[in-house]
Every structure is written in C-alpha cells, then in structure tokens.
mmCIF file of C-alpha atoms in Angstrom:
data_model
loop_
_atom_site.group_PDB
_atom_site.id
_atom_site.type_symbol
_atom_site.label_atom_id
_atom_site.label_comp_id
_atom_site.label_asym_id
_atom_site.label_seq_id
_atom_site.Cartn_x
_atom_site.Cartn_y
_atom_site.Cartn_z
ATOM 1 C CA MET A 1 -0.712 -9.285 72.318
ATOM 2 C CA LYS A 2 -4.116 -10.123 70.889
ATOM 3 C CA PHE A 3 -5.300 -6.573 71.561
ATOM 4 C CA SER A 4 -2.445 -5.008 69.601
ATOM 5 C CA LEU A 5 -3.144 -7.338 66.703
ATOM 6 C CA TRP A 6 -6.704 -6.077 66.655
ATOM 7 C CA ILE A 7 -5.489 -2.489 66.713
ATOM 8 C CA LEU A 8 -3.147 -3.291 63.832
ATOM 9 C CA ALA A 9 -5.901 -4.966 61.817
ATOM 10 C CA LEU A 10 -8.312 -2.095 62.429
ATOM 11 C CA SER A 11 -5.805 0.569 61.450
ATOM 12 C CA CYS A 12 -4.967 -1.323 58.276
ATOM 13 C CA THR A 13 -8.649 -1.422 57.418
ATOM 14 C CA PHE A 14 -9.002 2.259 58.210
ATOM 15 C CA PHE A 15 -6.144 3.238 55.930
ATOM 16 C CA GLN A 16 -7.439 0.976 53.181
ATOM 17 C CA CYS A 17 -10.849 2.581 53.451
ATOM 18 C CA SER A 18 -9.512 6.098 53.321
ATOM 19 C CA HIS A 19 -7.755 5.241 50.057
ATOM 20 C CA GLN A 20 -10.725 3.373 48.697
ATOM 21 C CA THR A 21 -12.497 6.493 47.432
ATOM 22 C CA PHE A 22 -10.410 6.812 44.312
ATOM 23 C CA THR A 23 -9.624 3.199 43.430
ATOM 24 C CA GLN A 24 -12.680 2.925 41.210
ATOM 25 C CA GLY A 25 -11.884 6.398 39.954
ATOM 26 C CA GLU A 26 -8.419 5.257 38.957
ATOM 27 C CA GLN A 27 -9.758 2.244 37.112
ATOM 28 C CA LEU A 28 -12.404 4.297 35.302
ATOM 29 C CA PHE A 29 -9.863 6.972 34.447
ATOM 30 C CA ASN A 30 -7.498 4.393 32.984
ATOM 31 C CA VAL A 31 -10.248 2.803 30.919
ATOM 32 C CA HIS A 32 -12.111 5.879 29.690
ATOM 33 C CA CYS A 33 -9.777 8.859 29.923
ATOM 34 C CA SER A 34 -6.158 7.778 29.735
ATOM 35 C CA GLY A 35 -6.270 6.904 26.036
ATOM 36 C CA CYS A 36 -6.360 10.600 25.156
ATOM 37 C CA HIS A 37 -5.255 12.331 28.359
ATOM 38 C CA GLY A 38 -2.541 9.812 29.157
ATOM 39 C CA LEU A 39 -1.988 7.643 32.203
ATOM 40 C CA ASP A 40 0.202 10.501 33.436
ATOM 41 C CA GLY A 41 -2.444 13.137 32.663
ATOM 42 C CA ASN A 42 -0.124 14.969 30.287
ATOM 43 C CA GLY A 43 -2.322 14.679 27.199
ATOM 44 C CA LEU A 44 -0.828 14.084 23.753
ATOM 45 C CA GLY A 45 0.970 16.822 21.826
ATOM 46 C CA SER A 46 -1.453 19.590 20.972
ATOM 47 C CA LEU A 47 -4.057 16.997 20.072
ATOM 48 C CA TYR A 48 -5.399 16.099 23.526
ATOM 49 C CA PRO A 49 -4.971 18.476 26.454
ATOM 50 C CA PRO A 50 -3.253 17.717 29.736
ATOM 51 C CA LEU A 51 -5.239 17.594 32.964
ATOM 52 C CA THR A 52 -2.381 18.840 35.075
ATOM 53 C CA ALA A 53 -2.419 22.599 34.466
ATOM 54 C CA VAL A 54 -2.526 24.765 37.585
ATOM 55 C CA GLY A 55 -6.094 25.358 38.730
ATOM 56 C CA GLN A 56 -7.524 23.455 35.778
ATOM 57 C CA LEU A 57 -9.797 21.152 37.745
ATOM 58 C CA GLN A 58 -11.000 23.992 39.953
ATOM 59 C CA ARG A 59 -11.986 26.071 36.939
ATOM 60 C CA ASN A 60 -13.950 23.178 35.466
ATOM 61 C CA GLN A 61 -15.325 21.706 38.653
ATOM 62 C CA GLU A 62 -18.862 23.010 38.263
ATOM 63 C CA VAL A 63 -19.198 21.595 34.765
ATOM 64 C CA PHE A 64 -17.162 18.437 35.353
ATOM 65 C CA GLY A 65 -20.194 16.160 35.316
ATOM 66 C CA CYS A 66 -21.486 17.572 32.042
ATOM 67 C CA LEU A 67 -18.025 17.477 30.469
ATOM 68 C CA VAL A 68 -17.556 13.810 31.203
ATOM 69 C CA ARG A 69 -21.054 12.761 30.202
ATOM 70 C CA TYR A 70 -21.547 14.919 27.097
ATOM 71 C CA GLY A 71 -18.066 15.988 26.055
ATOM 72 C CA ARG A 72 -17.252 19.384 24.601
ATOM 73 C CA ASN A 73 -16.874 20.936 21.158
ATOM 74 C CA ASP A 74 -15.257 24.243 21.943
ATOM 75 C CA SER A 75 -11.643 25.237 21.561
ATOM 76 C CA ILE A 76 -9.589 25.784 24.725
ATOM 77 C CA VAL A 77 -6.155 27.139 25.532
ATOM 78 C CA ILE A 78 -3.993 25.518 28.196
ATOM 79 C CA ASN A 79 -0.516 26.801 29.002
ATOM 80 C CA GLY A 80 -0.566 28.808 25.791
ATOM 81 C CA VAL A 81 -1.445 25.823 23.583
ATOM 82 C CA ARG A 82 -4.739 25.702 21.708
ATOM 83 C CA PHE A 83 -6.753 22.468 21.653
ATOM 84 C CA ASP A 84 -9.683 22.235 19.276
ATOM 85 C CA GLU A 85 -10.356 18.523 18.889
ATOM 86 C CA PRO A 86 -13.858 17.667 20.090
ATOM 87 C CA MET A 87 -14.033 15.597 23.241
ATOM 88 C CA LEU A 88 -16.532 12.754 23.194
ATOM 89 C CA GLY A 89 -18.645 12.269 26.294
ATOM 90 C CA ILE A 90 -19.177 8.941 27.998
ATOM 91 C CA ILE A 91 -22.880 8.664 28.365
ATOM 92 C CA GLU A 92 -22.935 5.450 30.328
ATOM 93 C CA LEU A 93 -21.025 6.677 33.391
ATOM 94 C CA SER A 94 -23.166 7.194 36.475
ATOM 95 C CA SER A 95 -22.893 10.182 38.834
ATOM 96 C CA ILE A 96 -20.966 8.206 41.401
ATOM 97 C CA GLU A 97 -18.536 6.991 38.748
ATOM 98 C CA ILE A 98 -18.023 10.531 37.504
ATOM 99 C CA ALA A 99 -17.480 11.720 41.097
ATOM 100 C CA ASN A 100 -14.893 8.993 41.637
ATOM 101 C CA ILE A 101 -13.028 9.970 38.470
ATOM 102 C CA HIS A 102 -13.063 13.599 39.637
ATOM 103 C CA ASN A 103 -11.693 12.645 43.029
ATOM 104 C CA TYR A 104 -9.012 10.435 41.484
ATOM 105 C CA ILE A 105 -7.865 13.488 39.526
ATOM 106 C CA VAL A 106 -7.833 15.503 42.763
ATOM 107 C CA ASP A 107 -5.738 12.927 44.564
ATOM 108 C CA THR A 108 -3.331 12.455 41.687
ATOM 109 C CA TRP A 109 -2.816 15.924 40.211
ATOM 110 C CA HIS A 110 -4.894 18.520 42.024
ATOM 111 C CA PRO A 111 -4.702 18.099 45.786
ATOM 112 C CA GLU A 112 -5.507 21.787 46.151
ATOM 113 C CA THR A 113 -9.014 21.226 44.760
ATOM 114 C CA SER A 114 -11.777 19.971 47.005
ATOM 115 C CA LYS A 115 -13.331 16.593 46.350
ATOM 116 C CA ILE A 116 -16.821 16.327 44.968
ATOM 117 C CA THR A 117 -19.798 14.274 46.053
ATOM 118 C CA GLU A 118 -22.135 12.125 44.010
ATOM 119 C CA ASP A 119 -24.928 14.485 44.923
ATOM 120 C CA GLN A 120 -23.116 17.480 43.481
ATOM 121 C CA ILE A 121 -22.427 15.639 40.220
ATOM 122 C CA HIS A 122 -26.038 14.498 40.090
ATOM 123 C CA LYS A 123 -27.229 18.105 40.379
ATOM 124 C CA GLN A 124 -24.797 19.243 37.675
ATOM 125 C CA LEU A 125 -26.107 16.571 35.316
ATOM 126 C CA GLU A 126 -29.637 17.896 35.675
ATOM 127 C CA HIS A 127 -28.551 21.217 34.208
ATOM 128 C CA CYS A 128 -26.201 20.351 31.377
ATOM 129 C CA THR A 129 -26.568 22.364 28.195
ATOM 130 C CA LYS A 130 -25.881 19.704 25.598
ATOM 131 C CA MET B 1 40.157 -42.418 24.416
ATOM 132 C CA ILE B 2 38.128 -39.390 25.462
ATOM 133 C CA LYS B 3 40.088 -37.103 27.740
ATOM 134 C CA PRO B 4 38.541 -34.401 29.916
ATOM 135 C CA ILE B 5 40.047 -31.751 27.606
ATOM 136 C CA HIS B 6 37.956 -33.151 24.729
ATOM 137 C CA LEU B 7 34.827 -32.732 26.771
ATOM 138 C CA VAL B 8 35.747 -29.163 27.714
ATOM 139 C CA ILE B 9 36.458 -28.203 24.098
ATOM 140 C CA SER B 10 33.244 -29.858 22.899
ATOM 141 C CA PHE B 11 31.276 -28.089 25.587
ATOM 142 C CA PHE B 12 32.603 -24.681 24.514
ATOM 143 C CA LEU B 13 31.998 -25.389 20.834
ATOM 144 C CA ILE B 14 28.412 -26.369 21.502
ATOM 145 C CA VAL B 15 27.693 -23.435 23.786
ATOM 146 C CA SER B 16 29.312 -20.852 21.530
ATOM 147 C CA GLY B 17 27.360 -22.238 18.592
ATOM 148 C CA CYS B 18 24.127 -21.715 20.497
ATOM 149 C CA LEU B 19 25.082 -18.259 21.718
ATOM 150 C CA ASN B 20 26.341 -16.951 18.392
ATOM 151 C CA ARG B 21 23.440 -18.076 16.277
ATOM 152 C CA PRO B 22 21.671 -14.808 15.383
ATOM 153 C CA LYS B 23 17.976 -14.739 16.059
ATOM 154 C CA LYS B 24 15.995 -14.136 12.899
ATOM 155 C CA LEU B 25 12.420 -13.015 12.673
ATOM 156 C CA PRO B 26 10.041 -15.449 11.016
ATOM 157 C CA ILE B 27 8.260 -14.604 7.764
ATOM 158 C CA LEU B 28 4.602 -14.305 8.658
ATOM 159 C CA GLY B 29 1.467 -14.998 6.735
ATOM 160 C CA GLU B 30 0.294 -17.701 4.414
ATOM 161 C CA LYS B 31 2.872 -19.436 2.304
ATOM 162 C CA SER B 32 2.364 -21.556 -0.753
ATOM 163 C CA ILE B 33 4.831 -24.193 -1.816
ATOM 164 C CA GLU B 34 5.170 -25.381 -5.400
ATOM 165 C CA GLY B 35 7.923 -27.886 -5.895
ATOM 166 C CA ASN B 36 11.034 -26.287 -4.489
ATOM 167 C CA ASP B 37 9.624 -22.742 -4.462
ATOM 168 C CA THR B 38 7.993 -21.146 -1.474
ATOM 169 C CA SER B 39 5.934 -18.002 -1.977
ATOM 170 C CA PHE B 40 5.325 -15.834 1.019
ATOM 171 C CA HIS B 41 2.604 -13.335 1.800
ATOM 172 C CA LEU B 42 3.644 -9.954 0.380
ATOM 173 C CA ILE B 43 2.297 -6.446 0.840
ATOM 174 C CA PRO B 44 0.579 -5.648 -2.484
ATOM 175 C CA ASP B 45 1.353 -2.683 -4.759
ATOM 176 C CA PHE B 46 0.076 0.624 -3.477
ATOM 177 C CA VAL B 47 -0.023 4.292 -4.469
ATOM 178 C CA PHE B 48 -0.992 6.969 -1.953
ATOM 179 C CA ILE B 49 -0.705 10.697 -1.388
ATOM 180 C CA ASN B 50 0.775 11.455 2.018
ATOM 181 C CA GLN B 51 0.169 14.361 4.406
ATOM 182 C CA ASP B 52 2.710 16.516 2.567
ATOM 183 C CA SER B 53 0.926 15.877 -0.723
ATOM 184 C CA GLN B 54 3.763 13.632 -1.876
ATOM 185 C CA MET B 55 2.971 10.515 -3.836
ATOM 186 C CA ILE B 56 4.271 7.392 -2.162
ATOM 187 C CA THR B 57 4.412 3.836 -3.444
ATOM 188 C CA ASN B 58 6.162 0.619 -2.478
ATOM 189 C CA GLU B 59 9.277 2.163 -4.027
ATOM 190 C CA THR B 60 9.322 4.730 -1.229
ATOM 191 C CA PHE B 61 9.920 1.839 1.163
ATOM 192 C CA ALA B 62 12.349 -0.177 -0.948
ATOM 193 C CA ASN B 63 15.643 -0.789 0.888
ATOM 194 C CA HIS B 64 13.909 0.147 4.142
ATOM 195 C CA ILE B 65 11.897 -1.599 6.772
ATOM 196 C CA TYR B 66 8.719 0.002 7.987
ATOM 197 C CA VAL B 67 6.068 -0.213 10.658
ATOM 198 C CA SER B 68 2.433 0.319 9.817
ATOM 199 C CA ASP B 69 -0.865 0.857 11.620
ATOM 200 C CA PHE B 70 -4.501 1.758 10.950
ATOM 201 C CA PHE B 71 -6.348 4.628 12.594
ATOM 202 C CA PHE B 72 -8.498 7.676 11.958
ATOM 203 C CA THR B 73 -8.036 11.180 13.346
ATOM 204 C CA SER B 74 -11.344 11.431 15.193
ATOM 205 C CA CYS B 75 -11.048 8.006 16.786
ATOM 206 C CA PRO B 76 -11.799 8.202 20.518
ATOM 207 C CA THR B 77 -10.941 4.706 21.621
ATOM 208 C CA ILE B 78 -7.803 2.765 20.748
ATOM 209 C CA CYS B 79 -6.119 5.123 18.292
ATOM 210 C CA PRO B 80 -4.628 7.523 20.860
ATOM 211 C CA LYS B 81 -3.112 4.540 22.680
ATOM 212 C CA VAL B 82 -1.693 3.077 19.480
ATOM 213 C CA LYS B 83 -0.392 6.465 18.371
ATOM 214 C CA ARG B 84 1.429 6.888 21.658
ATOM 215 C CA GLN B 85 3.149 3.570 21.031
ATOM 216 C CA MET B 86 3.956 4.543 17.429
ATOM 217 C CA LEU B 87 5.551 7.710 18.830
ATOM 218 C CA ARG B 88 7.563 5.555 21.233
ATOM 219 C CA ILE B 89 8.747 3.443 18.321
ATOM 220 C CA ARG B 90 9.672 6.569 16.392
ATOM 221 C CA ASP B 91 11.621 7.933 19.367
ATOM 222 C CA ALA B 92 13.387 4.621 19.975
ATOM 223 C CA TYR B 93 14.732 4.744 16.418
ATOM 224 C CA ALA B 94 14.887 8.497 15.893
ATOM 225 C CA HIS B 95 18.336 8.308 14.306
ATOM 226 C CA GLU B 96 17.755 5.158 12.294
ATOM 227 C CA ASN B 97 17.175 6.110 8.679
ATOM 228 C CA ARG B 98 16.463 2.588 7.525
ATOM 229 C CA LEU B 99 13.174 2.531 9.475
ATOM 230 C CA LEU B 100 10.123 4.282 8.023
ATOM 231 C CA MET B 101 6.534 4.455 9.237
ATOM 232 C CA LEU B 102 3.198 4.286 7.421
ATOM 233 C CA SER B 103 -0.104 5.113 9.103
ATOM 234 C CA HIS B 104 -3.267 4.381 7.124
ATOM 235 C CA SER B 105 -6.376 6.368 7.909
ATOM 236 C CA ILE B 106 -9.547 4.372 7.368
ATOM 237 C CA ASP B 107 -11.788 7.461 7.465
ATOM 238 C CA TYR B 108 -12.255 7.832 3.739
ATOM 239 C CA ARG B 109 -14.749 10.641 4.345
ATOM 240 C CA LYS B 110 -12.917 13.083 6.562
ATOM 241 C CA ASP B 111 -9.201 12.339 6.775
ATOM 242 C CA SER B 112 -8.059 14.228 3.699
ATOM 243 C CA VAL B 113 -4.497 15.465 3.186
ATOM 244 C CA PRO B 114 -5.004 18.790 5.044
ATOM 245 C CA VAL B 115 -6.692 16.997 7.949
ATOM 246 C CA LEU B 116 -3.854 14.485 8.164
ATOM 247 C CA LYS B 117 -1.309 17.294 7.957
ATOM 248 C CA LYS B 118 -2.971 19.144 10.828
ATOM 249 C CA TYR B 119 -3.051 15.943 12.871
ATOM 250 C CA CYS B 120 0.666 15.396 12.287
ATOM 251 C CA ASP B 121 1.418 18.984 13.286
ATOM 252 C CA LYS B 122 -0.479 18.528 16.523
ATOM 253 C CA LEU B 123 1.496 15.422 17.337
ATOM 254 C CA GLY B 124 4.800 17.016 16.424
ATOM 255 C CA ILE B 125 5.314 14.618 13.519
ATOM 256 C CA GLU B 126 7.356 16.056 10.695
ATOM 257 C CA GLY B 127 9.911 15.030 8.178
ATOM 258 C CA PRO B 128 10.006 12.366 5.547
ATOM 259 C CA LYS B 129 10.147 9.248 7.680
ATOM 260 C CA TRP B 130 6.526 8.924 8.785
ATOM 261 C CA HIS B 131 3.800 8.870 6.115
ATOM 262 C CA PHE B 132 0.099 9.368 6.778
ATOM 263 C CA VAL B 133 -2.287 8.330 4.021
ATOM 264 C CA GLN B 134 -6.032 8.111 3.522
ATOM 265 C CA LEU B 135 -7.525 4.881 2.232
ATOM 266 C CA GLU B 136 -10.402 4.923 -0.232
ATOM 267 C CA LYS B 137 -13.741 3.390 0.658
ATOM 268 C CA GLY B 138 -13.256 0.260 -1.394
ATOM 269 C CA GLN B 139 -9.766 -0.374 -0.029
ATOM 270 C CA LEU B 140 -10.384 -0.467 3.719
ATOM 271 C CA GLU B 141 -10.915 -4.128 4.349
ATOM 272 C CA TYR B 142 -8.542 -5.397 1.679
ATOM 273 C CA ILE B 143 -5.545 -3.304 2.672
ATOM 274 C CA ALA B 144 -6.135 -3.804 6.373
ATOM 275 C CA ASN B 145 -6.243 -7.559 5.843
ATOM 276 C CA GLN B 146 -3.001 -7.473 3.881
ATOM 277 C CA TYR B 147 -1.403 -5.992 6.980
ATOM 278 C CA PHE B 148 -3.059 -8.522 9.311
ATOM 279 C CA ASN B 149 -5.493 -5.941 10.550
ATOM 280 C CA VAL B 150 -9.235 -5.516 10.454
ATOM 281 C CA ALA B 151 -10.985 -2.302 9.460
ATOM 282 C CA PHE B 152 -14.542 -1.593 8.419
ATOM 283 C CA GLU B 153 -17.302 0.940 8.788
ATOM 284 C CA ASP B 154 -19.617 0.378 11.691
ATOM 285 C CA GLU B 155 -22.109 3.045 12.624
ATOM 286 C CA THR B 156 -22.541 1.578 16.083
ATOM 287 C CA ALA B 157 -18.822 1.872 16.831
ATOM 288 C CA PRO B 158 -17.513 5.065 18.486
ATOM 289 C CA GLY B 159 -16.330 7.271 15.638
ATOM 290 C CA GLY B 160 -18.111 5.166 13.033
ATOM 291 C CA TYR B 161 -15.309 2.735 12.203
ATOM 292 C CA ASP B 162 -14.176 -0.451 13.812
ATOM 293 C CA HIS B 163 -10.600 -1.579 13.535
ATOM 294 C CA SER B 164 -7.814 -3.409 15.283
ATOM 295 C CA GLY B 165 -4.766 -1.831 16.892
ATOM 296 C CA ARG B 166 -2.047 -4.039 15.487
ATOM 297 C CA ILE B 167 1.261 -2.579 14.441
ATOM 298 C CA ILE B 168 3.038 -4.508 11.705
ATOM 299 C CA LEU B 169 6.710 -4.714 10.703
ATOM 300 C CA VAL B 170 7.501 -5.104 6.995
ATOM 301 C CA ASP B 171 10.920 -5.973 5.559
ATOM 302 C CA PRO B 172 12.558 -4.580 2.368
ATOM 303 C CA GLU B 173 11.023 -7.429 0.360
ATOM 304 C CA ARG B 174 7.468 -6.602 1.438
ATOM 305 C CA LYS B 175 7.261 -9.556 3.792
ATOM 306 C CA ILE B 176 5.660 -9.202 7.211
ATOM 307 C CA ARG B 177 8.152 -10.135 9.904
ATOM 308 C CA SER B 178 6.526 -9.142 13.190
ATOM 309 C CA TYR B 179 3.459 -7.546 14.720
ATOM 310 C CA CYS B 180 2.200 -6.436 18.089
ATOM 311 C CA ASP B 181 -0.884 -5.173 19.854
ATOM 312 C CA GLY B 182 -0.439 -1.412 19.757
ATOM 313 C CA THR B 183 -2.566 -0.947 22.874
ATOM 314 C CA ASP B 184 -0.226 -3.084 24.998
ATOM 315 C CA PRO B 185 2.997 -1.280 25.954
ATOM 316 C CA GLU B 186 4.716 -4.522 26.964
ATOM 317 C CA ASP B 187 3.949 -6.120 23.632
ATOM 318 C CA VAL B 188 5.329 -2.996 21.987
ATOM 319 C CA ASP B 189 8.522 -3.361 24.085
ATOM 320 C CA ARG B 190 9.009 -6.765 22.502
ATOM 321 C CA PHE B 191 8.169 -5.360 19.056
ATOM 322 C CA ILE B 192 10.787 -2.609 19.456
ATOM 323 C CA LYS B 193 13.386 -5.339 20.008
ATOM 324 C CA ASP B 194 12.117 -7.203 16.935
ATOM 325 C CA ILE B 195 12.773 -4.073 14.880
ATOM 326 C CA GLN B 196 16.432 -4.160 15.942
ATOM 327 C CA ILE B 197 16.658 -7.848 15.039
ATOM 328 C CA LEU B 198 15.376 -7.066 11.554
ATOM 329 C CA LEU B 199 17.722 -4.093 11.210
ATOM 330 C CA ASN B 200 20.612 -6.415 12.037
ATOM 331 C CA GLU B 201 19.477 -8.791 9.333
ATOM 332 C CA ILE B 202 19.249 -6.336 6.426
#
C-alpha cells in the first residue's frame, strides 16, 4: 500500500515536471505578448498579427530570439493579410525566458515545431542585426 | 387582530417592492451643493475632428450615451488590451443606436486624422458610432482628468506617453455614470451590464 502511494506520488511529480517547461513561458507570454497577439494567439484585426499561421514559428525559429528582444520594423504578410505596425522588442527578457516563451508557443499552437534550448537562443542573440 | 393572511400579503408586498425597484447607476464625480441645488461633475464642451474628418462636439452625443477611453496608436502596453475590450463592448451593443463610442488619442504628435483612419481600418471599425479623435498638447491632462483618467507625456514610458486604461460611461446629460478598468475583462463584464442599466433609464 505504501509502495503504491510512492509510485503515485512520483508519477505525479514526473508529470508535473514534464509540464513545467512552459509554465513560465505561459506567464511571460501573457504579460508581454498577449496584449497585442491575444491570449488566444489570434492577433487583433490587421493591426497585430496572429501567431497561429501554419509553419509560422518554424519559419521564424532562427530569428526568434532577436525578434523578441529587438522587435521588428518590416512589413509581413500572413494568410494574405499585410501587417506593417512595428513590433517593439522586450530588451529585459533573458535567453531562458525567451526560450520558455518559444516553447510555450510550440506547446500551445505549433506542436509540429521542435522546442528550442536556452543555448540556441543565446547564440541567436549574439548575432542579431538590430 | 393580525391573521396569517395579513402576514402573507405584507410579505409579498415587501418582497415585490424590493424586487421591482430598478437599479440606477450613481452619478459619479464631485458634486457641489448650494441650498437646494446639487451640481454634478459634467463633461466640458469639446470640439474635435474625427477619423472621417467630421467635426464632432457634445451635440453629436446629445440624446445618446457613450463610452470613452484614452489611447494612442503606437502604444505597446495597455492600449491593445483596452481596445479589445472596447471592441467587445461595441459587439455587445452592435444593434443599439443609442450607444456611441469616443476614443481620445493622446499622441498629439503622430495620431493625425489619416493615422487614426488607418488604425480604424485595421481594426475593422467603421460607421458613425465610434469616433476617434486626436487631443492637442495642451488638452491631454485636462480632458483625461475630466473623464477620470490620467494622461501625460513621459519619455521613460514605452511609447512616450503614460496613461490609465479606464473606460468611462457618460449619460445624455454629460454626467459620468460608470467606469471600469479596461485591462480587466471581468470588470468590463460588469461595465457592459451597467451600460444596459443606463439604457433602461434613458
């Protein structure tokens, strides 16, 4: 009886841990990103783009770190809609925070995209063209 | 002698009195009382040009109620959240012609009529019920305060302006009857109900 309780406790911990990777990501997303991109990731009209378009995260994965830290000023087209509002970067987010936001987006809207590590984000941030 | 039937009738009279009394929104803001007269806080006279280059004044809102907020188009922080809630309010009362909306931009530098028009287009806002106007530099703090909001330039703030996210409800006599925190969807839920209460009153 005691043994099965231990097994139960351990498996609960295990499942908690495996979901832990994007909890901070979710909180950071809600604080920093959801204002414009929406809690549902659908953006706002043709003012702020959605994050849910097919393949969107994959296409931007290599510049994700730079996007989040420094923003972007170019015009983009998603699902036939043009978005040309500048995106402000969030300079105070660390590489691990940016990685967690990325992985929250994977888990929520882009399960087909691979998760990213802090190390990969760190390397991206060394090469941003601002 | 009091019979049970008296108690039953009294009970129903009391309860129905409580249930039928319509809830009315308070009149908010400072009041001054002189003798038997009470003066309430009123929205002052205004003249603006909206996103369709139409002149609007208090007359535009006479015989209507309206909701109002403060924002600027390049605002990265609270404005998108507040705008989402304003859109919710608009959608909740899409067929109600007695409700208008007035959004004041506090970016006296950049948010000109064409910029406001483009912003409205991007948000799918059209038609005569929702007005977007640009405040002048000298008006920011005064007008914001009149609507129980705060707005001022602050170069350390993201976007260059600091302001609150309150949404205000004004009645046909220019009195403020309700407000909410536009960044809090639950507070906006309550505010949407307040709008119906005011519509029932007018």
